[in-house]
Structure formats: C-alpha cells, structure tokens
Amino acid sequence: MPACRPGAVSLVTGAAGNIGRSVALGLARSGVRVVLADLASAADGLDESRELCVAASTDDYTNASDHRTVTFDVTDFGEVASAFDRVAAEVGTPTLVFNNAGYQGHFANLVDYDLADLRRVLDINVAGVFAVLQSAARAMQAAGVGGAVVNMASMAGVSGAPNMGAYSTSKAAVIGLTKSAAKDLAPLGIRVNSVSPGFIGPGFMWERQVELQASVPSQYYADTFDEVAEQMINMVPLRRYGSLDEVAGAVLFLLSDAAGFVNGVNLEISGGGA
Ligand SMILES: NC(=O)c1ccc[n+]([C@@H]2O[C@H](COP(=O)([O-])OP(=O)(O)OC[C@H]3O[C@@H](n4cnc5c(N)ncnc54)[C@H](O)[C@@H]3O)[C@@H](O)[C@H]2O)c1
C-alpha cells in the first residue's frame, strides 16, 4: 500500500463502513493519525474500525490515543462545521481527508423512481460531500496548511448504471465538484481528486446491488442472484470484482506525496470496465 505522510492527521467519513474502514486502516498503517467519522447510529461500527486502527499502529508515529472517533451527519452543515472545529482544536487540522460517506438509494427504473429517495441520495452524496469538502478546506485555510482530499464517486457516475438513476446522478455530480474544487483550492495548496470504484466485493454493497438488480425487471440483467453476479463479472475485462484493499490502495496513493502533482482527476478502479 502507498504510504501517506507519517504523523499527519486524517479524517475519514463513512469510517464504520467497508471502504471507509479499509482506508482508515491503510492510513493507520502509514503512521497517520486517523479521525474516524460516521453517523451516531453507526457508533459501534466506528469503535470497531478504531480498534482495528489501534491494532495496526505499530510504528513510532502514533499511539492508541491518536485515533479518534467523531459522529456527525454529513447532511447537517452545522454539525459538519463544528465537528471540524472540534477535531482541529483537539487533535489537529486534518490535512488528509477521505470524503467517503454515501448512500446507494433505491433500485428502480427511472419511470418508477421515488422522488423522495432522489432527494435523500442527493442530500447525502452531493450536499454532504460538498459540506465536508468545504469544512476541510476552511480548516486547512485557517491553519495555513495544504493537504489532499479524495472524494468518493463511482463508476455509476461515469457510465450511468441502470435502475440507479439517483445514485448515478449524485456520483457524476461528485466528479464535477472534484474538478471544480481542484481549481478553487489549488491556490491553498489543497489537491482534490476522486475515485470511482466499479464492482467491489465481497460484502454488503456487492450483495445488495446484485440482489436488487435481479429483483428489478430490466433488459440488462437476469432475475436470479447467481446469473446477475456472473453478468456483472463478465462486464469486467479482468473478470473479477475488485477488493477493498484495491480501493484503499488507490485512495492512499491519491492522498500520498507520490501523487503530489495529481489534481482534479477521477481515478477509475474498475478492472477496465466501463
Ligand atoms: N462498495 C462498492 O461497491 C462501491 C462502489 C462505488 C462507490 N462506492 C461508494 O463508496 C462509499 C462507501 O461505500 P461502502 O461500500 O463502504 O458502503 P457502506 O454502506 O459500508 O458505508 C457507507 C458509510 O456511510 C455512512 N453514512 C451514510 N449516510 C451518512 C450520513 N448522512 N452522514 C454520515 N455518514 C453517513 C454509513 O453509516 C456507512 O458507514 C459510498 O460513497 C459508496 O457510494 C461503493
């Protein structure tokens, strides 16, 4: 795994979830101090992620008390801003930020899609990502330091996934936001990139999307779990889904100094699939 700057403070949203946990662990292994953020309702998962980070920190740069948890809802702009203020005062300014919290939304054809769910998806995946990015940039600006942010997009936002109209819309917006923010924040020494994982597994999101695509009638997928899983794998030139470690590796690269001249890029982690 690429190593990030030891001793730096990082903040990972969605850190109780699969990808957030995996990136938090990679950061901890690099000797980075990790602030693990998620919803208050995910506090148990957040504590588990923190324990794993503590166990992974066997270097000189960190000790158990360096990894903290913080809870906020990314859609509550006041909560996001005050969480960043608290973290900056108590731990230090996060200079490596993985803006990852997200919600997949319903699976339904566009003609049937529930507009209330559309609003929820956009609120979490777009407004939430925007708010975290803004608070992170304000904190770095106030401290007079630069840093790096990686926003979580998705191949759904690159190619448009069937039955995922709201999610695809939201992730395309994240890619646009990334490119715009990369320009706005460059003068502050803050790089902004995004990652777009394709099919990643095993785990909850893989199973949920296979199951739900099988349950919605469409010309693109069959109606059983096994057939849909096979169809999805056959769409990937490398003929497998990606692992959590492979997502974490790409995120850590973008957060590391090795990517010091990489800015405004959306990195596809898809095995070559569209
Ligand atoms: N797993 C995949 O196949 C895949 C592929 C492409 C993109 N992604 C994206 O990666 C990110 C992480 O996905 P994951 O697979 O780890 O899913 P996950 O469900 O395991 O994790 C998502 C986390 O986000 C948190 N979250 C949701 N709403 C929130 C809110 N309002 N405020 C704060 N936290 C909130 C959840 O509590 C959860 O811990 C998401 O943005 C997702 O869209 C995942």
mmCIF file of C-alpha atoms and ligand atoms in Angstrom:
data_model
loop_
_atom_site.group_PDB
_atom_site.id
_atom_site.type_symbol
_atom_site.label_atom_id
_atom_site.label_comp_id
_atom_site.label_asym_id
_atom_site.label_seq_id
_atom_site.Cartn_x
_atom_site.Cartn_y
_atom_site.Cartn_z
ATOM 1 C CA MET A 1 0.000 0.000 0.000
ATOM 2 C CA PRO A 2 1.261 3.517 -0.753
ATOM 3 C CA ALA A 3 2.376 5.279 2.428
ATOM 4 C CA CYS A 4 0.993 8.653 3.487
ATOM 5 C CA ARG A 5 2.888 11.257 5.483
ATOM 6 C CA PRO A 6 3.537 9.826 8.989
ATOM 7 C CA GLY A 7 2.214 11.937 11.868
ATOM 8 C CA ALA A 8 -0.310 13.791 9.662
ATOM 9 C CA VAL A 9 -3.927 14.000 10.825
ATOM 10 C CA SER A 10 -6.515 12.418 8.544
ATOM 11 C CA LEU A 11 -10.306 12.344 8.615
ATOM 12 C CA VAL A 12 -12.359 9.561 7.014
ATOM 13 C CA THR A 13 -16.151 9.813 6.686
ATOM 14 C CA GLY A 14 -18.224 6.644 6.436
ATOM 15 C CA ALA A 15 -15.466 5.045 8.540
ATOM 16 C CA ALA A 16 -17.812 2.435 10.039
ATOM 17 C CA GLY A 17 -18.470 1.123 6.530
ATOM 18 C CA ASN A 18 -16.486 -1.279 4.377
ATOM 19 C CA ILE A 19 -14.412 1.073 2.233
ATOM 20 C CA GLY A 20 -14.002 3.754 4.923
ATOM 21 C CA ARG A 21 -12.680 1.172 7.378
ATOM 22 C CA SER A 22 -10.270 -0.232 4.845
ATOM 23 C CA VAL A 23 -8.828 3.216 4.014
ATOM 24 C CA ALA A 24 -8.664 4.175 7.719
ATOM 25 C CA LEU A 25 -6.626 1.030 8.347
ATOM 26 C CA GLY A 26 -4.271 1.819 5.484
ATOM 27 C CA LEU A 27 -3.731 5.310 6.879
ATOM 28 C CA ALA A 28 -3.094 3.958 10.383
ATOM 29 C CA ARG A 29 -0.538 1.520 8.980
ATOM 30 C CA SER A 30 1.277 4.509 7.397
ATOM 31 C CA GLY A 31 1.623 6.137 10.826
ATOM 32 C CA VAL A 32 -1.086 8.692 10.068
ATOM 33 C CA ARG A 33 -3.406 9.734 12.908
ATOM 34 C CA VAL A 34 -6.960 8.855 11.920
ATOM 35 C CA VAL A 35 -10.174 10.621 12.912
ATOM 36 C CA LEU A 36 -12.937 8.160 12.083
ATOM 37 C CA ALA A 37 -16.286 9.808 11.328
ATOM 38 C CA ASP A 38 -19.753 8.373 10.782
ATOM 39 C CA LEU A 39 -23.377 8.724 11.885
ATOM 40 C CA ALA A 40 -24.111 8.467 15.631
ATOM 41 C CA SER A 41 -26.213 5.388 14.776
ATOM 42 C CA ALA A 42 -23.037 3.725 13.435
ATOM 43 C CA ALA A 43 -21.072 4.299 16.674
ATOM 44 C CA ASP A 44 -20.487 0.576 17.315
ATOM 45 C CA GLY A 45 -19.032 0.026 13.851
ATOM 46 C CA LEU A 46 -16.969 3.171 14.272
ATOM 47 C CA ASP A 47 -15.477 1.848 17.522
ATOM 48 C CA GLU A 48 -14.620 -1.445 15.777
ATOM 49 C CA SER A 49 -12.863 0.463 12.989
ATOM 50 C CA ARG A 50 -10.917 2.468 15.571
ATOM 51 C CA GLU A 51 -9.834 -0.713 17.407
ATOM 52 C CA LEU A 52 -8.503 -2.091 14.121
ATOM 53 C CA CYS A 53 -6.574 1.154 13.509
ATOM 54 C CA VAL A 54 -5.090 0.994 17.005
ATOM 55 C CA ALA A 55 -4.020 -2.622 16.451
ATOM 56 C CA ALA A 56 -2.465 -1.661 13.089
ATOM 57 C CA SER A 57 -0.417 1.214 14.548
ATOM 58 C CA THR A 58 2.807 -0.456 15.488
ATOM 59 C CA ASP A 59 5.122 2.342 14.341
ATOM 60 C CA ASP A 60 6.795 5.266 16.066
ATOM 61 C CA TYR A 61 4.424 7.941 14.868
ATOM 62 C CA THR A 62 1.151 7.055 16.500
ATOM 63 C CA ASN A 63 -0.229 5.551 19.649
ATOM 64 C CA ALA A 64 -3.679 4.315 20.503
ATOM 65 C CA SER A 65 -4.922 7.689 21.734
ATOM 66 C CA ASP A 66 -4.077 9.286 18.378
ATOM 67 C CA HIS A 67 -7.001 7.612 16.646
ATOM 68 C CA ARG A 68 -10.327 9.239 17.499
ATOM 69 C CA THR A 69 -13.945 8.847 16.548
ATOM 70 C CA VAL A 70 -16.387 11.646 15.834
ATOM 71 C CA THR A 71 -20.045 11.406 14.887
ATOM 72 C CA PHE A 72 -21.949 13.726 12.602
ATOM 73 C CA ASP A 73 -24.472 13.570 9.798
ATOM 74 C CA VAL A 74 -22.883 14.896 6.589
ATOM 75 C CA THR A 75 -26.235 16.450 5.597
ATOM 76 C CA ASP A 76 -26.253 18.652 8.708
ATOM 77 C CA PHE A 77 -23.941 21.504 7.692
ATOM 78 C CA GLY A 78 -23.741 22.918 11.250
ATOM 79 C CA GLU A 79 -22.727 19.526 12.651
ATOM 80 C CA VAL A 80 -20.075 19.077 9.960
ATOM 81 C CA ALA A 81 -18.551 22.519 10.593
ATOM 82 C CA SER A 82 -18.479 22.147 14.363
ATOM 83 C CA ALA A 83 -17.002 18.631 14.125
ATOM 84 C CA PHE A 84 -14.106 20.014 12.052
ATOM 85 C CA ASP A 85 -13.608 22.845 14.601
ATOM 86 C CA ARG A 86 -13.520 20.329 17.447
ATOM 87 C CA VAL A 87 -11.133 17.982 15.649
ATOM 88 C CA ALA A 88 -8.792 20.864 14.731
ATOM 89 C CA ALA A 89 -8.719 22.045 18.349
ATOM 90 C CA GLU A 90 -8.384 18.622 19.995
ATOM 91 C CA VAL A 91 -6.376 16.528 17.517
ATOM 92 C CA GLY A 92 -5.009 18.891 14.873
ATOM 93 C CA THR A 93 -6.107 20.074 11.446
ATOM 94 C CA PRO A 94 -6.932 17.155 9.156
ATOM 95 C CA THR A 95 -4.765 17.541 6.060
ATOM 96 C CA LEU A 96 -5.668 14.170 4.504
ATOM 97 C CA VAL A 97 -9.420 13.772 4.040
ATOM 98 C CA PHE A 98 -11.312 10.832 2.585
ATOM 99 C CA ASN A 99 -14.806 12.172 1.810
ATOM 100 C CA ASN A 100 -16.456 8.797 1.512
ATOM 101 C CA ALA A 101 -19.852 8.589 3.271
ATOM 102 C CA GLY A 102 -22.572 7.671 0.829
ATOM 103 C CA TYR A 103 -25.937 6.058 0.211
ATOM 104 C CA GLN A 104 -26.794 3.824 -2.757
ATOM 105 C CA GLY A 105 -30.501 4.705 -2.923
ATOM 106 C CA HIS A 106 -33.337 2.604 -4.297
ATOM 107 C CA PHE A 107 -33.055 0.363 -7.344
ATOM 108 C CA ALA A 108 -35.866 1.177 -9.776
ATOM 109 C CA ASN A 109 -36.384 2.147 -13.383
ATOM 110 C CA LEU A 110 -36.423 5.905 -13.885
ATOM 111 C CA VAL A 111 -40.185 5.898 -14.563
ATOM 112 C CA ASP A 112 -40.821 4.342 -11.150
ATOM 113 C CA TYR A 113 -38.111 6.117 -9.124
ATOM 114 C CA ASP A 114 -39.280 7.611 -5.829
ATOM 115 C CA LEU A 115 -38.506 11.352 -5.858
ATOM 116 C CA ALA A 116 -38.194 11.498 -2.081
ATOM 117 C CA ASP A 117 -35.367 8.968 -2.335
ATOM 118 C CA LEU A 118 -33.770 11.049 -5.116
ATOM 119 C CA ARG A 119 -33.616 13.972 -2.668
ATOM 120 C CA ARG A 120 -32.108 11.764 0.042
ATOM 121 C CA VAL A 121 -29.418 10.430 -2.304
ATOM 122 C CA LEU A 122 -28.518 13.935 -3.480
ATOM 123 C CA ASP A 123 -28.524 15.267 0.072
ATOM 124 C CA ILE A 124 -26.054 12.650 1.351
ATOM 125 C CA ASN A 125 -23.901 12.043 -1.733
ATOM 126 C CA VAL A 126 -23.713 15.582 -3.122
ATOM 127 C CA ALA A 127 -24.589 18.172 -0.447
ATOM 128 C CA GLY A 128 -22.884 16.037 2.237
ATOM 129 C CA VAL A 129 -19.712 15.605 0.206
ATOM 130 C CA PHE A 130 -19.742 19.330 -0.592
ATOM 131 C CA ALA A 131 -20.118 20.274 3.085
ATOM 132 C CA VAL A 132 -17.270 18.013 4.236
ATOM 133 C CA LEU A 133 -15.024 19.307 1.451
ATOM 134 C CA GLN A 134 -15.834 22.917 2.355
ATOM 135 C CA SER A 135 -15.213 22.403 6.086
ATOM 136 C CA ALA A 136 -11.977 20.547 5.377
ATOM 137 C CA ALA A 137 -10.767 23.374 3.106
ATOM 138 C CA ARG A 138 -11.771 26.060 5.625
ATOM 139 C CA ALA A 139 -9.900 24.229 8.407
ATOM 140 C CA MET A 140 -6.735 23.939 6.296
ATOM 141 C CA GLN A 141 -7.026 27.570 5.183
ATOM 142 C CA ALA A 142 -7.408 28.724 8.804
ATOM 143 C CA ALA A 143 -4.336 26.710 9.822
ATOM 144 C CA GLY A 144 -2.348 27.918 6.805
ATOM 145 C CA VAL A 145 -1.585 24.375 5.644
ATOM 146 C CA GLY A 146 -2.218 22.488 2.420
ATOM 147 C CA GLY A 147 -3.371 18.909 2.065
ATOM 148 C CA ALA A 148 -5.243 16.414 -0.046
ATOM 149 C CA VAL A 149 -8.881 15.387 -0.305
ATOM 150 C CA VAL A 150 -10.255 12.314 -2.056
ATOM 151 C CA ASN A 151 -13.983 12.356 -2.804
ATOM 152 C CA MET A 152 -15.862 9.105 -3.290
ATOM 153 C CA ALA A 153 -17.548 8.912 -6.699
ATOM 154 C CA SER A 154 -18.434 5.666 -8.535
ATOM 155 C CA MET A 155 -18.361 4.074 -11.984
ATOM 156 C CA ALA A 156 -22.140 4.598 -11.857
ATOM 157 C CA GLY A 157 -21.389 8.320 -12.153
ATOM 158 C CA VAL A 158 -19.029 7.733 -15.087
ATOM 159 C CA SER A 159 -21.169 5.362 -17.164
ATOM 160 C CA GLY A 160 -24.691 5.573 -15.692
ATOM 161 C CA ALA A 161 -25.944 2.353 -14.082
ATOM 162 C CA PRO A 162 -29.406 1.034 -14.990
ATOM 163 C CA ASN A 163 -32.012 1.281 -12.212
ATOM 164 C CA MET A 164 -29.721 3.627 -10.271
ATOM 165 C CA GLY A 165 -30.745 6.998 -11.651
ATOM 166 C CA ALA A 166 -30.400 8.957 -8.413
ATOM 167 C CA TYR A 167 -27.108 7.343 -7.420
ATOM 168 C CA SER A 168 -25.588 7.768 -10.904
ATOM 169 C CA THR A 169 -26.649 11.431 -10.903
ATOM 170 C CA SER A 170 -25.125 12.010 -7.493
ATOM 171 C CA LYS A 171 -21.793 10.400 -8.334
ATOM 172 C CA ALA A 172 -21.492 12.289 -11.639
ATOM 173 C CA ALA A 173 -22.006 15.436 -9.550
ATOM 174 C CA VAL A 174 -19.155 14.383 -7.240
ATOM 175 C CA ILE A 175 -16.834 14.142 -10.257
ATOM 176 C CA GLY A 176 -17.862 17.649 -11.388
ATOM 177 C CA LEU A 177 -17.422 19.005 -7.866
ATOM 178 C CA THR A 178 -13.968 17.412 -7.662
ATOM 179 C CA LYS A 179 -12.782 19.099 -10.842
ATOM 180 C CA SER A 180 -14.172 22.491 -9.827
ATOM 181 C CA ALA A 181 -12.834 22.274 -6.260
ATOM 182 C CA ALA A 182 -9.404 21.231 -7.541
ATOM 183 C CA LYS A 183 -9.236 24.624 -9.256
ATOM 184 C CA ASP A 184 -10.681 26.648 -6.357
ATOM 185 C CA LEU A 185 -8.450 25.043 -3.730
ATOM 186 C CA ALA A 186 -5.176 24.786 -5.667
ATOM 187 C CA PRO A 187 -4.108 28.270 -4.509
ATOM 188 C CA LEU A 188 -4.443 26.981 -0.928
ATOM 189 C CA GLY A 189 -2.165 24.033 -1.677
ATOM 190 C CA ILE A 190 -5.054 21.575 -1.407
ATOM 191 C CA ARG A 191 -5.293 18.834 -4.038
ATOM 192 C CA VAL A 192 -8.732 17.378 -4.721
ATOM 193 C CA ASN A 193 -9.279 14.108 -6.598
ATOM 194 C CA SER A 194 -11.992 11.456 -6.698
ATOM 195 C CA VAL A 195 -12.104 7.700 -7.050
ATOM 196 C CA SER A 196 -14.702 5.694 -8.950
ATOM 197 C CA PRO A 197 -14.849 2.064 -7.884
ATOM 198 C CA GLY A 198 -16.769 -0.333 -10.118
ATOM 199 C CA PHE A 199 -17.843 -3.731 -8.822
ATOM 200 C CA ILE A 200 -16.206 -4.250 -5.412
ATOM 201 C CA GLY A 201 -16.676 -7.239 -3.174
ATOM 202 C CA PRO A 202 -17.365 -9.334 -1.352
ATOM 203 C CA GLY A 203 -19.629 -7.599 1.122
ATOM 204 C CA PHE A 204 -22.859 -5.821 1.720
ATOM 205 C CA MET A 205 -22.789 -3.440 -1.255
ATOM 206 C CA TRP A 206 -21.886 -6.169 -3.760
ATOM 207 C CA GLU A 207 -24.621 -8.472 -2.485
ATOM 208 C CA ARG A 208 -27.165 -5.697 -2.237
ATOM 209 C CA GLN A 209 -26.611 -4.475 -5.778
ATOM 210 C CA VAL A 210 -26.639 -7.984 -7.296
ATOM 211 C CA GLU A 211 -29.784 -8.850 -5.357
ATOM 212 C CA LEU A 212 -31.563 -5.604 -6.200
ATOM 213 C CA GLN A 213 -30.616 -5.615 -9.878
ATOM 214 C CA ALA A 214 -32.017 -9.185 -10.013
ATOM 215 C CA SER A 215 -35.243 -8.017 -8.390
ATOM 216 C CA VAL A 216 -35.945 -5.145 -10.823
ATOM 217 C CA PRO A 217 -37.128 -6.213 -14.289
ATOM 218 C CA SER A 218 -34.739 -4.852 -16.934
ATOM 219 C CA GLN A 219 -33.266 -5.818 -20.280
ATOM 220 C CA TYR A 220 -29.765 -5.586 -18.790
ATOM 221 C CA TYR A 221 -29.843 -8.183 -16.029
ATOM 222 C CA ALA A 222 -31.366 -11.611 -15.395
ATOM 223 C CA ASP A 223 -33.610 -12.227 -12.407
ATOM 224 C CA THR A 224 -31.535 -14.518 -10.194
ATOM 225 C CA PHE A 225 -28.637 -13.599 -7.924
ATOM 226 C CA ASP A 226 -26.165 -16.051 -9.479
ATOM 227 C CA GLU A 227 -26.928 -15.025 -13.057
ATOM 228 C CA VAL A 228 -26.643 -11.302 -12.277
ATOM 229 C CA ALA A 229 -23.371 -11.859 -10.411
ATOM 230 C CA GLU A 230 -21.997 -13.660 -13.459
ATOM 231 C CA GLN A 231 -23.272 -10.957 -15.838
ATOM 232 C CA MET A 232 -21.584 -8.264 -13.774
ATOM 233 C CA ILE A 233 -18.266 -10.121 -13.615
ATOM 234 C CA ASN A 234 -18.423 -10.667 -17.386
ATOM 235 C CA MET A 235 -18.649 -6.880 -17.841
ATOM 236 C CA VAL A 236 -15.195 -6.514 -16.242
ATOM 237 C CA PRO A 237 -12.188 -7.114 -18.533
ATOM 238 C CA LEU A 238 -10.233 -8.540 -15.559
ATOM 239 C CA ARG A 239 -13.179 -10.958 -14.962
ATOM 240 C CA ARG A 240 -13.473 -10.415 -11.210
ATOM 241 C CA TYR A 241 -14.670 -7.800 -8.763
ATOM 242 C CA GLY A 242 -12.170 -5.550 -7.052
ATOM 243 C CA SER A 243 -11.203 -5.873 -3.400
ATOM 244 C CA LEU A 244 -11.472 -3.348 -0.591
ATOM 245 C CA ASP A 245 -7.666 -3.313 -0.435
ATOM 246 C CA GLU A 246 -7.509 -2.316 -4.086
ATOM 247 C CA VAL A 247 -9.823 0.623 -3.426
ATOM 248 C CA ALA A 248 -7.790 1.623 -0.363
ATOM 249 C CA GLY A 249 -4.541 1.393 -2.365
ATOM 250 C CA ALA A 250 -5.821 3.887 -4.944
ATOM 251 C CA VAL A 251 -7.140 6.277 -2.275
ATOM 252 C CA LEU A 252 -3.888 6.152 -0.314
ATOM 253 C CA PHE A 253 -1.924 6.851 -3.470
ATOM 254 C CA LEU A 254 -4.000 9.987 -4.141
ATOM 255 C CA LEU A 255 -3.572 11.126 -0.527
ATOM 256 C CA SER A 256 0.175 10.481 -0.582
ATOM 257 C CA ASP A 257 3.011 12.757 -1.686
ATOM 258 C CA ALA A 258 3.594 10.325 -4.583
ATOM 259 C CA ALA A 259 0.505 11.956 -6.142
ATOM 260 C CA GLY A 260 1.774 15.482 -5.396
ATOM 261 C CA PHE A 261 1.114 16.696 -8.969
ATOM 262 C CA VAL A 262 -2.171 14.799 -9.440
ATOM 263 C CA ASN A 263 -5.100 17.196 -9.077
ATOM 264 C CA GLY A 264 -8.702 17.203 -10.351
ATOM 265 C CA VAL A 265 -8.535 13.597 -11.512
ATOM 266 C CA ASN A 266 -11.220 10.923 -11.232
ATOM 267 C CA LEU A 267 -9.400 7.615 -10.834
ATOM 268 C CA GLU A 268 -11.432 4.623 -12.081
ATOM 269 C CA ILE A 269 -10.975 1.445 -10.032
ATOM 270 C CA SER A 270 -12.925 -0.880 -12.265
ATOM 271 C CA GLY A 271 -10.658 -3.560 -13.735
ATOM 272 C CA GLY A 272 -11.052 -1.755 -17.056
ATOM 273 C CA GLY A 273 -14.866 -1.971 -17.016
ATOM 274 C CA ALA A 274 -16.991 0.945 -18.150
HETATM 275 N N1 LIG B 1 -18.864 -0.874 -2.344
HETATM 276 C C1 LIG B 1 -18.986 -0.556 -3.620
HETATM 277 O O1 LIG B 1 -19.134 -1.423 -4.477
HETATM 278 C C2 LIG B 1 -18.885 0.878 -4.044
HETATM 279 C C3 LIG B 1 -18.647 1.161 -5.391
HETATM 280 C C4 LIG B 1 -18.546 2.501 -5.794
HETATM 281 C C5 LIG B 1 -18.690 3.515 -4.863
HETATM 282 N N2 LIG B 1 -18.944 3.207 -3.553
HETATM 283 C C6 LIG B 1 -19.082 4.317 -2.618
HETATM 284 O O2 LIG B 1 -18.159 4.117 -1.553
HETATM 285 C C7 LIG B 1 -18.648 4.758 -0.371
HETATM 286 C C8 LIG B 1 -18.576 3.780 0.790
HETATM 287 O O3 LIG B 1 -19.328 2.630 0.452
HETATM 288 P P1 LIG B 1 -19.262 1.245 1.241
HETATM 289 O O4 LIG B 1 -19.313 0.169 0.233
HETATM 290 O O5 LIG B 1 -18.169 1.268 2.245
HETATM 291 O O6 LIG B 1 -20.698 1.299 1.945
HETATM 292 P P2 LIG B 1 -21.107 1.198 3.476
HETATM 293 O O7 LIG B 1 -22.599 1.226 3.479
HETATM 294 O O8 LIG B 1 -20.394 0.048 4.102
HETATM 295 O O9 LIG B 1 -20.524 2.556 4.085
HETATM 296 C C9 LIG B 1 -21.152 3.817 3.921
HETATM 297 C C10 LIG B 1 -20.994 4.569 5.235
HETATM 298 O O10 LIG B 1 -21.514 5.912 5.064
HETATM 299 C C11 LIG B 1 -22.192 6.250 6.252
HETATM 300 N N3 LIG B 1 -23.207 7.280 6.003
HETATM 301 C C12 LIG B 1 -24.336 7.140 5.252
HETATM 302 N N4 LIG B 1 -25.054 8.270 5.330
HETATM 303 C C13 LIG B 1 -24.363 9.132 6.110
HETATM 304 C C14 LIG B 1 -24.602 10.460 6.555
HETATM 305 N N5 LIG B 1 -25.716 11.131 6.226
HETATM 306 N N6 LIG B 1 -23.691 11.064 7.361
HETATM 307 C C15 LIG B 1 -22.562 10.392 7.724
HETATM 308 N N7 LIG B 1 -22.289 9.128 7.339
HETATM 309 C C16 LIG B 1 -23.185 8.512 6.550
HETATM 310 C C17 LIG B 1 -22.858 4.942 6.688
HETATM 311 O O11 LIG B 1 -23.244 4.977 8.062
HETATM 312 C C18 LIG B 1 -21.791 3.915 6.362
HETATM 313 O O12 LIG B 1 -20.949 3.650 7.471
HETATM 314 C C19 LIG B 1 -20.046 5.250 -0.712
HETATM 315 O O13 LIG B 1 -19.998 6.635 -1.035
HETATM 316 C C20 LIG B 1 -20.430 4.438 -1.934
HETATM 317 O O14 LIG B 1 -21.367 5.090 -2.739
HETATM 318 C C21 LIG B 1 -19.027 1.910 -3.130
#
